[in-house]
Coordinates of C-alpha atoms and ligand atoms in Angstrom, one line a residue:
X43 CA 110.8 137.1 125.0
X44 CA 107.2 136.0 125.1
X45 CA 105.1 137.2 122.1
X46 CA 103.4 139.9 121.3
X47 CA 99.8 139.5 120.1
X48 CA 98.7 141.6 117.4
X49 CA 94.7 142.0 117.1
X50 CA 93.8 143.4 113.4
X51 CA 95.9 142.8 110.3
X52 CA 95.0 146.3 108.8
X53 CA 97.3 149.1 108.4
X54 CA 98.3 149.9 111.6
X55 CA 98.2 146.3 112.8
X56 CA 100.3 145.2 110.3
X57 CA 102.6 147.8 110.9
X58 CA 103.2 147.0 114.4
X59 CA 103.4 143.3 113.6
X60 CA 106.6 144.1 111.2
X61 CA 108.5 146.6 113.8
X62 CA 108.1 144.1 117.2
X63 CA 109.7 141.5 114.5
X64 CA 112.4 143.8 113.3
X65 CA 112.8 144.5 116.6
X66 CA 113.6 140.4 117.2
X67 CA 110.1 140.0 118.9
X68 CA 108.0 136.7 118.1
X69 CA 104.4 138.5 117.3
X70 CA 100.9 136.7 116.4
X71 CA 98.6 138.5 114.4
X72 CA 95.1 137.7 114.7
X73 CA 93.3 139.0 111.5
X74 CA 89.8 137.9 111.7
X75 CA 88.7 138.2 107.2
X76 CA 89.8 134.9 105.7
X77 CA 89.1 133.3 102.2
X78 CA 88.2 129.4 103.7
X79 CA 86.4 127.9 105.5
X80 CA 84.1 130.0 105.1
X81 CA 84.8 133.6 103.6
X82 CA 85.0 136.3 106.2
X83 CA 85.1 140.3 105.6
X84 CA 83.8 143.6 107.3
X85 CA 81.4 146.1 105.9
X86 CA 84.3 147.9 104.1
X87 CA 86.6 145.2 103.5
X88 CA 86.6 143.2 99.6
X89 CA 89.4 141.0 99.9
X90 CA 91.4 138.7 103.1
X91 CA 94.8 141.0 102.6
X92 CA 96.2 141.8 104.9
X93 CA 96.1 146.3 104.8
X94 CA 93.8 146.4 102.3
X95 CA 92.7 150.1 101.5
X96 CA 89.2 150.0 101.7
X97 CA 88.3 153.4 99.8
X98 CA 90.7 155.6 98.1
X99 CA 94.2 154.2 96.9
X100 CA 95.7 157.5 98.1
X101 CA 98.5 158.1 100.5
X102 CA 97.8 162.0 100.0
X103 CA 100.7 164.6 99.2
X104 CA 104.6 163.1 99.9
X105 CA 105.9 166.2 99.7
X106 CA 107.4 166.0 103.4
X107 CA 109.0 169.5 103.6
X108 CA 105.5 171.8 103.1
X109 CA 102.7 169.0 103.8
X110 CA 102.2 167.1 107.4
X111 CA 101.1 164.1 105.8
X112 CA 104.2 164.2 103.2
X113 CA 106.3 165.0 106.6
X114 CA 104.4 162.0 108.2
X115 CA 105.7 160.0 105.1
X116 CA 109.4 160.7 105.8
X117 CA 109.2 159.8 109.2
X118 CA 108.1 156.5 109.0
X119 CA 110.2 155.8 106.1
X120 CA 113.2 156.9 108.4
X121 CA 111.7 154.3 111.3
X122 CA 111.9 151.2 108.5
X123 CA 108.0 151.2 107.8
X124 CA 106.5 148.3 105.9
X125 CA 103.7 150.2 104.6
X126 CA 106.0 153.1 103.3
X127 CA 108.2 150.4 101.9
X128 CA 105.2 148.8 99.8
X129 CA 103.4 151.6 98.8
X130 CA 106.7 152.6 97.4
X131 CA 107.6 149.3 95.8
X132 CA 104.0 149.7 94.0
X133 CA 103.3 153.1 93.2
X134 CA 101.4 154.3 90.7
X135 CA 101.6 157.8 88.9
X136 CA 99.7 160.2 90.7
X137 CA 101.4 164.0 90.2
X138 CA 102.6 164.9 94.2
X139 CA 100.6 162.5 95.9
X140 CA 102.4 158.9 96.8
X141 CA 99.1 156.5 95.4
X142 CA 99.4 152.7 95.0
X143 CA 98.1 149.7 93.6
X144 CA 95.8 148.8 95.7
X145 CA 95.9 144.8 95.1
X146 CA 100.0 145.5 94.7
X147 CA 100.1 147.0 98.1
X148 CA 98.3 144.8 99.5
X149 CA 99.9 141.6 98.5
X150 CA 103.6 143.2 99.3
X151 CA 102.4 143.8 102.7
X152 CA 101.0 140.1 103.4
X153 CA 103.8 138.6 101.6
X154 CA 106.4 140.2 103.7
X155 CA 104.6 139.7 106.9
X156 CA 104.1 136.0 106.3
X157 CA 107.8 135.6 105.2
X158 CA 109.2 136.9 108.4
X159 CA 110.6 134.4 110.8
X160 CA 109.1 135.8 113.6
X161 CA 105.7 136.3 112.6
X162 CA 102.7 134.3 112.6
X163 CA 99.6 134.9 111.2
X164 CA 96.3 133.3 112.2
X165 CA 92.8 134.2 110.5
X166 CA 90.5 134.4 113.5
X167 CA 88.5 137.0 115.3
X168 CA 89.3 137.8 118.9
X169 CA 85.6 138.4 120.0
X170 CA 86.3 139.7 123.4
X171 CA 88.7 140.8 126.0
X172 CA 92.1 138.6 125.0
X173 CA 93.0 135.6 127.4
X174 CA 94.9 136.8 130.8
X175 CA 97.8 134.8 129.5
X176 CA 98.1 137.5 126.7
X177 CA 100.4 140.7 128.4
X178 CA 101.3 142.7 125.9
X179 CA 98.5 142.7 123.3
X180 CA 97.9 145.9 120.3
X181 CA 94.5 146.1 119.5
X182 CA 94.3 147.4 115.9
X183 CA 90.6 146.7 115.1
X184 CA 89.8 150.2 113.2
X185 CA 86.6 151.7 112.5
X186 CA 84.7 148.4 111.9
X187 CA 86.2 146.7 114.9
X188 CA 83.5 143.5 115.3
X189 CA 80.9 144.0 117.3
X190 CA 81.7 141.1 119.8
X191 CA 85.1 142.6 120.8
X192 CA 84.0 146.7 120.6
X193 CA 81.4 145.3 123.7
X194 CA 84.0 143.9 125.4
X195 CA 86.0 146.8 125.3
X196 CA 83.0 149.1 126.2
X197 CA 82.5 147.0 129.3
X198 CA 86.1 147.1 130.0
X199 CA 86.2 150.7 129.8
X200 CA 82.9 151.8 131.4
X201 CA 81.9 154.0 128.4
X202 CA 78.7 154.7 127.5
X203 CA 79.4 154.2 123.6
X204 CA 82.4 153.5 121.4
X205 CA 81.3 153.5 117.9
X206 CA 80.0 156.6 116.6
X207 CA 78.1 158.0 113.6
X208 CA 80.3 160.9 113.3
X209 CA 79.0 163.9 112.2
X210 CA 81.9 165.8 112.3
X211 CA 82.2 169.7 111.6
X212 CA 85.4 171.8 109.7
X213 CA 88.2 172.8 111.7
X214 CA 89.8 175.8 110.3
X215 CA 93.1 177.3 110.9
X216 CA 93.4 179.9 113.1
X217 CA 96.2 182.0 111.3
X218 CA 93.6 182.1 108.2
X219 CA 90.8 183.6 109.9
X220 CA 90.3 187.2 109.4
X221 CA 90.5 189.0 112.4
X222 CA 89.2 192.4 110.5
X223 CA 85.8 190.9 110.5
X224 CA 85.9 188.2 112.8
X225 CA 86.2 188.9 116.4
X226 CA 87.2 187.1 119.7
X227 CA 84.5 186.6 122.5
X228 CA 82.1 184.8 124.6
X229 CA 78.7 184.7 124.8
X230 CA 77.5 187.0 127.3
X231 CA 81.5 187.3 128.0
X232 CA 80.9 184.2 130.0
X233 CA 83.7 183.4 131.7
X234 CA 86.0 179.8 131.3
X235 CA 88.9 178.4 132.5
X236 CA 91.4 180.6 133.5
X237 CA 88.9 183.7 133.4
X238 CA 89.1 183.7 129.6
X239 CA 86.0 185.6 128.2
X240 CA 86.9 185.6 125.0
X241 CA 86.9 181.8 124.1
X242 CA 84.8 181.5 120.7
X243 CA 85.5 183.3 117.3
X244 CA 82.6 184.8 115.8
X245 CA 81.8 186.1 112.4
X246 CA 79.0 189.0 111.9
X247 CA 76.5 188.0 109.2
X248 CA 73.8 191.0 108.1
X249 CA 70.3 189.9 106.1
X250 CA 71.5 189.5 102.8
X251 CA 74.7 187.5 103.8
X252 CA 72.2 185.0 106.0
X253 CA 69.5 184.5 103.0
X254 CA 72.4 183.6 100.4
X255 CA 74.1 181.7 102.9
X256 CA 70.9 179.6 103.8
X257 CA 69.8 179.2 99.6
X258 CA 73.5 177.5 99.0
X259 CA 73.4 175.7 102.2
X260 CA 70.0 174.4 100.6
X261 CA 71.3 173.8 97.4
X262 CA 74.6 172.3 97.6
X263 CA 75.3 168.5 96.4
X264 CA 75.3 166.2 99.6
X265 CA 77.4 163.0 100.2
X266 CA 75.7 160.0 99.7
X267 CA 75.8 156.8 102.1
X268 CA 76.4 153.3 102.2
X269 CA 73.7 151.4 103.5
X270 CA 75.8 150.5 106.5
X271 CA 75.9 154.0 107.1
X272 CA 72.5 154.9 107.6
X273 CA 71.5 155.8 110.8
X274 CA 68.7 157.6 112.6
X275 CA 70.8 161.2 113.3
X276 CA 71.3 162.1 117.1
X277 CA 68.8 164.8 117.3
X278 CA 71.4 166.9 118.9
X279 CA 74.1 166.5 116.6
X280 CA 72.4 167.0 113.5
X281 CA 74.0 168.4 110.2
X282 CA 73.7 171.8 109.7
X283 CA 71.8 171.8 106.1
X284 CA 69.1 169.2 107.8
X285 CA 68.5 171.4 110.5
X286 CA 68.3 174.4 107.5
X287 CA 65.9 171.9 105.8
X288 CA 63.1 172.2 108.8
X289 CA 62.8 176.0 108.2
X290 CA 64.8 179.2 107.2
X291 CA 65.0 180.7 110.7
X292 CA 66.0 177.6 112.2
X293 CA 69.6 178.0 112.4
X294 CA 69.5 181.7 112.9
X295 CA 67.4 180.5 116.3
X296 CA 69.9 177.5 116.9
X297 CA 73.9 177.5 116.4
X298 CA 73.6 181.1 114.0
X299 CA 71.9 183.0 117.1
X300 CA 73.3 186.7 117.5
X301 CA 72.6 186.9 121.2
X302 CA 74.9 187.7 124.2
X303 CA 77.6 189.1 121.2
X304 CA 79.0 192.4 119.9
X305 CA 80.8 193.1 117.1
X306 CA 83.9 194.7 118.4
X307 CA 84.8 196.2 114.8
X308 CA 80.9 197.8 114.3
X309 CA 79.7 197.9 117.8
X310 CA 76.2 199.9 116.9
X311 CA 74.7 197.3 114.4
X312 CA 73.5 193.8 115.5
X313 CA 74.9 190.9 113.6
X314 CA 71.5 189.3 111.5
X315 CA 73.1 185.8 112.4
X316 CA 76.5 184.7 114.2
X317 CA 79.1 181.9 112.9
X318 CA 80.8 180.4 116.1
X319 CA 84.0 179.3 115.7
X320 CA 85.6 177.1 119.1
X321 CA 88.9 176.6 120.2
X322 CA 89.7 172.9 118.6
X323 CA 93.3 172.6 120.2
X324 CA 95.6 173.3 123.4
X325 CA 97.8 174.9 121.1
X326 CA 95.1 177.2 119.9
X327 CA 96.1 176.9 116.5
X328 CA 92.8 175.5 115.4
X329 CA 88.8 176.4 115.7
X330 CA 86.2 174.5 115.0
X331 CA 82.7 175.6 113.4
X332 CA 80.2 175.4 116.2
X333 CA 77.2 173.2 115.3
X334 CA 78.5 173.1 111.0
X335 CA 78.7 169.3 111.2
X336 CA 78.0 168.4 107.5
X337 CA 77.3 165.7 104.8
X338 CA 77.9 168.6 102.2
X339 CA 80.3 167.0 99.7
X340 CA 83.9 168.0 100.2
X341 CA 83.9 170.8 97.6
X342 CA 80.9 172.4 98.6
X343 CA 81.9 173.0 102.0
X344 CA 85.1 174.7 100.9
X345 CA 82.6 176.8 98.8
X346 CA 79.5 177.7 101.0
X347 CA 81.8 177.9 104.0
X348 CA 84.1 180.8 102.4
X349 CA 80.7 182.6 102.1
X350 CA 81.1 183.6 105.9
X351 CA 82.4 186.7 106.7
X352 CA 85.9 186.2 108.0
X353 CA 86.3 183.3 106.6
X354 CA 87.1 184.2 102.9
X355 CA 90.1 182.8 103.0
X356 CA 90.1 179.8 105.6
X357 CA 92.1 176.7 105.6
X358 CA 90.3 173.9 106.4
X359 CA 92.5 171.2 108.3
X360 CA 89.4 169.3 108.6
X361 CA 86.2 169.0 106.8
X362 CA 82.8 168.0 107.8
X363 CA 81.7 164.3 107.4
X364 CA 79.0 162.2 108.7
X365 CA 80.4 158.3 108.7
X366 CA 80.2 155.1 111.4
X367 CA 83.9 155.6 113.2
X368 CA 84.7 153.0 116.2
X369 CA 86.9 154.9 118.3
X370 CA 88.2 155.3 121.9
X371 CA 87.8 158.6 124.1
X372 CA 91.9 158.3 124.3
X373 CA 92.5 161.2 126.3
X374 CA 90.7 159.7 129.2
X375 CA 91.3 156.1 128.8
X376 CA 95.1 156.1 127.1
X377 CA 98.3 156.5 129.0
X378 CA 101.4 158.3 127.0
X379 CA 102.2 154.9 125.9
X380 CA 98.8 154.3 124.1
X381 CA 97.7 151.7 127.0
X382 CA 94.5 151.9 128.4
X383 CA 94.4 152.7 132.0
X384 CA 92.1 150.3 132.6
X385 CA 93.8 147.2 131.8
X386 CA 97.3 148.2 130.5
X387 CA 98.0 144.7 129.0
X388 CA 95.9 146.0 126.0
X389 CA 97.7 148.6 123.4
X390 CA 95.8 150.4 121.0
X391 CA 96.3 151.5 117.8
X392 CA 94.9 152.8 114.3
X393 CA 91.6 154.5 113.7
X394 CA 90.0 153.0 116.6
X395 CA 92.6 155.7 118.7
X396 CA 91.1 158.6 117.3
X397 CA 93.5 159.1 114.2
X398 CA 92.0 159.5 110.7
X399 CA 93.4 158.2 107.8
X400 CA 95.5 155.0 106.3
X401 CA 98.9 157.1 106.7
X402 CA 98.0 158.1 110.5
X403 CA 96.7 155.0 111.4
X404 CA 99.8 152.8 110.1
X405 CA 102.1 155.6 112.2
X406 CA 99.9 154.7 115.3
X407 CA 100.6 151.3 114.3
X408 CA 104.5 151.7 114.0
X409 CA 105.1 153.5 117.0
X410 CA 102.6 151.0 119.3
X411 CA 104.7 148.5 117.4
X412 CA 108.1 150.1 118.9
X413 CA 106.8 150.5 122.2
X414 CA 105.4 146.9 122.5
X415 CA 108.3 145.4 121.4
X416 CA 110.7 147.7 123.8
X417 CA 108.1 146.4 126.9
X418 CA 109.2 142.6 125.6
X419 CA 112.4 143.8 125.8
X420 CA 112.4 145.5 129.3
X421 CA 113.7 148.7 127.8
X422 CA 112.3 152.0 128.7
X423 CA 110.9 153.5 125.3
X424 CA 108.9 157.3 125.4
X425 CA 107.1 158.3 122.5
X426 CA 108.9 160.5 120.2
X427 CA 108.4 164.7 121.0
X428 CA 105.7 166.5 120.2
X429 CA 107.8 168.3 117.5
X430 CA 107.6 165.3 115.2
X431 CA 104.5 164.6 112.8
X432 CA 104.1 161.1 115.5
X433 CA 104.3 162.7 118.7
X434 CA 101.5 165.3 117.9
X435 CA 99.6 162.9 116.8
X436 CA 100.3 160.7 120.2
X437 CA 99.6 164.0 121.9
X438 CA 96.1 164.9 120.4
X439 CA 94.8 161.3 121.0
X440 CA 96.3 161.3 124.5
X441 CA 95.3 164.8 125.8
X442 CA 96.4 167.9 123.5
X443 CA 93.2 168.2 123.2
X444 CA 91.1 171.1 125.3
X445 CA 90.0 169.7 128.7
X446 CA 86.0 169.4 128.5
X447 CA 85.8 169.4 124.7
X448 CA 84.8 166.3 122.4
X449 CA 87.3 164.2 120.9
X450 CA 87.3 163.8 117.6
X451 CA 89.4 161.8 115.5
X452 CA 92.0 164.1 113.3
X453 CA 94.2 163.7 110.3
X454 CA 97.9 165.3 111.0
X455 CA 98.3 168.5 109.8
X456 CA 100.5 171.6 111.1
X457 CA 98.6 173.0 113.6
X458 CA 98.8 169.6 115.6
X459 CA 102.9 170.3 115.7
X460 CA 103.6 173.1 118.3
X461 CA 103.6 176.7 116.4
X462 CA 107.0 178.5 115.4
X463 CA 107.7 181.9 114.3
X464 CA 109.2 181.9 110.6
X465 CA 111.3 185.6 109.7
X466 CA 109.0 188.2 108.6
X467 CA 112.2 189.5 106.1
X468 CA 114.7 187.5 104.3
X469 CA 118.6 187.7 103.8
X470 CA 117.7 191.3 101.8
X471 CA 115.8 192.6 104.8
X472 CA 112.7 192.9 102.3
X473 CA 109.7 191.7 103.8
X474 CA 108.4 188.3 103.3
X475 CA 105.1 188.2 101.8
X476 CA 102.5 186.6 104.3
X477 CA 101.7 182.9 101.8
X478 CA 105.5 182.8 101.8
X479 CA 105.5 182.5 105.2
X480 CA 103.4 180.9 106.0
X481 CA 105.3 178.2 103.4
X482 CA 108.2 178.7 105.6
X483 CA 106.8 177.6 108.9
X484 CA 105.7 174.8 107.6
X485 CA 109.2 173.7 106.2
X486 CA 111.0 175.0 109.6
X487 CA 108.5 172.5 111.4
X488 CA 108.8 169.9 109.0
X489 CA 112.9 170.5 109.4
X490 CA 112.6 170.5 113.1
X491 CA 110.6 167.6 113.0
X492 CA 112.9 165.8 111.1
X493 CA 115.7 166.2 113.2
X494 CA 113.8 165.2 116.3
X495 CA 112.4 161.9 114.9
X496 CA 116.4 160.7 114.1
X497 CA 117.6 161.9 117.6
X498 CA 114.8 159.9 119.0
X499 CA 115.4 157.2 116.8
X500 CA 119.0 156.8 117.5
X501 CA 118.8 157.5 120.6
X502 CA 116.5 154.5 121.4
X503 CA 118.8 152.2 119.1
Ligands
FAD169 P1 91.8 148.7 109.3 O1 92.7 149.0 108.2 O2 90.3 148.7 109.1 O3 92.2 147.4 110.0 C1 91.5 146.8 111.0 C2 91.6 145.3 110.8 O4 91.1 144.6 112.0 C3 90.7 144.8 109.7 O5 91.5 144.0 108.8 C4 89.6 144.0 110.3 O6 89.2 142.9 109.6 C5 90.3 143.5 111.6 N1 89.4 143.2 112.8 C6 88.4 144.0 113.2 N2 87.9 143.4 114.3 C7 88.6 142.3 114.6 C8 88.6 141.3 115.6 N3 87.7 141.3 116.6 N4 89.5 140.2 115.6 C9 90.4 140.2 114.5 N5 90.4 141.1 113.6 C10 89.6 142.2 113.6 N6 91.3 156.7 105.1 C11 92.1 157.3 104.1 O7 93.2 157.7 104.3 N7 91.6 157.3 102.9 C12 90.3 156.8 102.5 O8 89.9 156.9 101.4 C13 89.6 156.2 103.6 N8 88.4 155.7 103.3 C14 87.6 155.1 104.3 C15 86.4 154.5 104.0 C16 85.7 153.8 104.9 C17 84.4 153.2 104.5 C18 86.2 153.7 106.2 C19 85.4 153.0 107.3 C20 87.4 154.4 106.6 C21 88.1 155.0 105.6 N9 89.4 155.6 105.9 C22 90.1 156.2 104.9 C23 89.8 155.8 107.3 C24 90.9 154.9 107.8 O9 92.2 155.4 107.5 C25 91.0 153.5 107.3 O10 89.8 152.9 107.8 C26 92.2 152.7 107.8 O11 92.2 151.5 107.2 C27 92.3 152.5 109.3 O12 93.4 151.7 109.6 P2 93.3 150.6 110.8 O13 94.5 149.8 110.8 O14 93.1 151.4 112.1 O15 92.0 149.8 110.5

């Protein structure tokens, strides 16, 4: 078959580039950082090798039967991943968590790439739309994707704007929400899709709560950022302590208002501020804090945020960030197999998709990889189901997502997998204790999961 051309030797790219080879597809990856003639790198990027992790040297948890990125772990190890294989060939000790030397990693990964018969390597940048002769191409660029080629692809794609200065707010899981406090409704019990007034979750605040709330708002470390990284805010989009910054009553005038809302559980007094929380998935497993985008450093928000009323206990699947991301608005411009509508010679994979994270992105890779090297082939090739850790991540960049809301990009966690109902008693008929269960889901959907990813695995073989 002709080749494959692989654009982006990063983690997903060079996982793609090893399964079209396993798969007996020639491939040429095009990885633009170099050491000679003249030494290229990105913003992020220290060295030429190939995956190198550009931040943490963290894979996160492997614990695959109670954590999605552990469960993402196992499924790519049962799909013959190169970057599972290396990261376990150099680990280093890190409790649960699967971390790796960094340099190790990296070097494992190049050296196996540039062994393989089928694969060539060349250190250039593809600075716009690939030549025509190219028909089956993966774009794995990731968050710094050069400039030259993210304008090409803009033009290609008739979007207004591809890279982003996220500021991104927590998404909470639903089931940790307490409904006691919190309640379900509109503003003004306007009505949505479907006739549904009762889209938003919303959590009552009274004086006291607000002032507290505001002071360690105020008060709590904030990230810092790269130089690369600092950009005018969109005055629309700013992060919820900078708009508390500009004045006490701001927020309790801007996302905080308590109009058009009545607390269903203590209908006579009115809320002093309201929390919004917005539906963040089809599934309506997860919300999203309306207007909380945040540079509030990872602990803090877990802190300041539990301060809320209702949300005492929340799981955050998400927190709030504000950093440059390159991505794609994939649910408009991506087809089930991750080709963009547009110009379906062109594949895309990685961060630039609308996944977060090394482990997401080299999935993404992986199963472009598969599906790339199964068009070479002429053989029909679906994405795996939406039960495994891969498929819900295929199906929140392609359009598991709610119709009209922004896309954001998303690490994998349980509520991307479709919900399951684990037994309230066990064998004894005594009742299971709600953290148990909620344990138990998420091994019953890491199980299920499991067993979907080998039947679609050997049933592709
Ligand atoms: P990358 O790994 O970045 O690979 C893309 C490759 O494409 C690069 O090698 C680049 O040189 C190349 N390239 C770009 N444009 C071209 C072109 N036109 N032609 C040829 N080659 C090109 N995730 C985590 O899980 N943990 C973290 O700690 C973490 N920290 C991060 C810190 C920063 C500053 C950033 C930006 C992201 C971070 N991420 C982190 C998020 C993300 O998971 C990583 O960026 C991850 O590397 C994405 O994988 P990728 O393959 O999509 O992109």
């Amino acid at each position: 078959p002709a080749p494959v051309h692989v654009i982006g030797g990063g983690l997903a790219g060079s996982e793609a580039t090893w399964q079209i080879a396993q798969a007996g597809v020639p491939v040429i990856l095009h990885e633009m950082r170099r050491d000679e003639p003249e030494e290229v790198r990105t913003d992020a990027h220290h060295t030429a090798g190939l995956a190198e992790l550009v931040c943490s040297n963290s894979f996160r948890s492997d614990d695959w039967e109670f954590n999605a990125v552990g469960l993402l772990h196992a499924e790519m190890r049962a799909l013959d991943s190169l970057i599972m294989a290396s990261g376990d060939a150099n680990q280093v000790p890190a409790g649960g968590a699967l971390a790796v030397d960094r340099i190790g990693f990296s070097d494992a990964v190049t050296a196996r790439l540039e062994a393989h018969p089928l694969v060539t390597i060349v250190r250039e940048e593809i600075a716009g739309i690939p030549p025509e002769d190219w028909d089956n191409v993966i774009v794995a660029t990731g968050p710094l994707t050069s400039p030259a080629l993210a304008d090409a692809i803009l033009k290609a794609t008739g979007e207004e704007s591809l890279s982003f200065f996220d500021a991104i707010a927590p998404i909470i899981h639903a089931d940790s929400i307490d409904f006691d406090v919190a309640w379900r409704q509109s503003r003004y019990d306007k009505e949505g899709p479907g006739g549904d007034k009762a889209a938003y979750v919303n959590c009552p605040m009274d004086k006291a709560q607000y002032e507290a709330f505001i002071d360690a708002l105020l008060d709590g470390p904030k990230a810092d950022f790269k130089e690369w990284e600092n950009v005018p805010y969109f005055d629309g989009c700013l992060p919820i302590e900078v708009m508390a910054e500009r004045g006490r009553e701001t927020l309790r005038h801007g996302p905080m208002k308590p109009v058009g809302l009545t607390n269903q559980h203590n209908p006579t007094v009115k809320p002093y501020a309201i929390v919004q929380l917005r539906q963040d998935n089809a599934l309506g497993t997860l919300f999203n804090m309306v207007g909380f985008q945040t540079k509030l450093k990872y602990g803090a928000q877990t802190d300041v945020f539990r301060m809320i009323p209702g949300l005492e206990n929340a799981q955050f699947a998400r927190l709030g960030g504000l950093h440059r991301n390159t991505f794609l608005n994939s649910p408009r411009l991506l087809d089930k197999q991750m080709r963009l509508k547009a110009l379906p010679r062109l594949r895309f994979a990685g961060q630039v998709t609308g996944v977060e994270g090394y482990v997401e992105s080299a999935a993404m890779g992986l199963l472009t990889g598969r599906l790339a090297a199964a068009q070479a082939l002429g053989r029909d090739l679906a994405p795996p189901p939406p039960e495994t850790a891969m498929g819900a991540l295929v199906e929140h960049i392609t359009g598991g997502h709610l119709e009209g809301s922004k896309f954001q990009p998303m690490n994998i966690n349980y509520g991307l997998l479709p919900p399951l109902e684990a037994p309230k008693v066990d064998e004894d008929g005594k009742r299971i204790h709600p953290k148990e269960r909620g344990r138990a889901k998420k091994r019953l959907q890491s199980i299920r999961a499991m067993d979907a990813l080998k039947a679609w695995r050997d049933a592709a073989a």
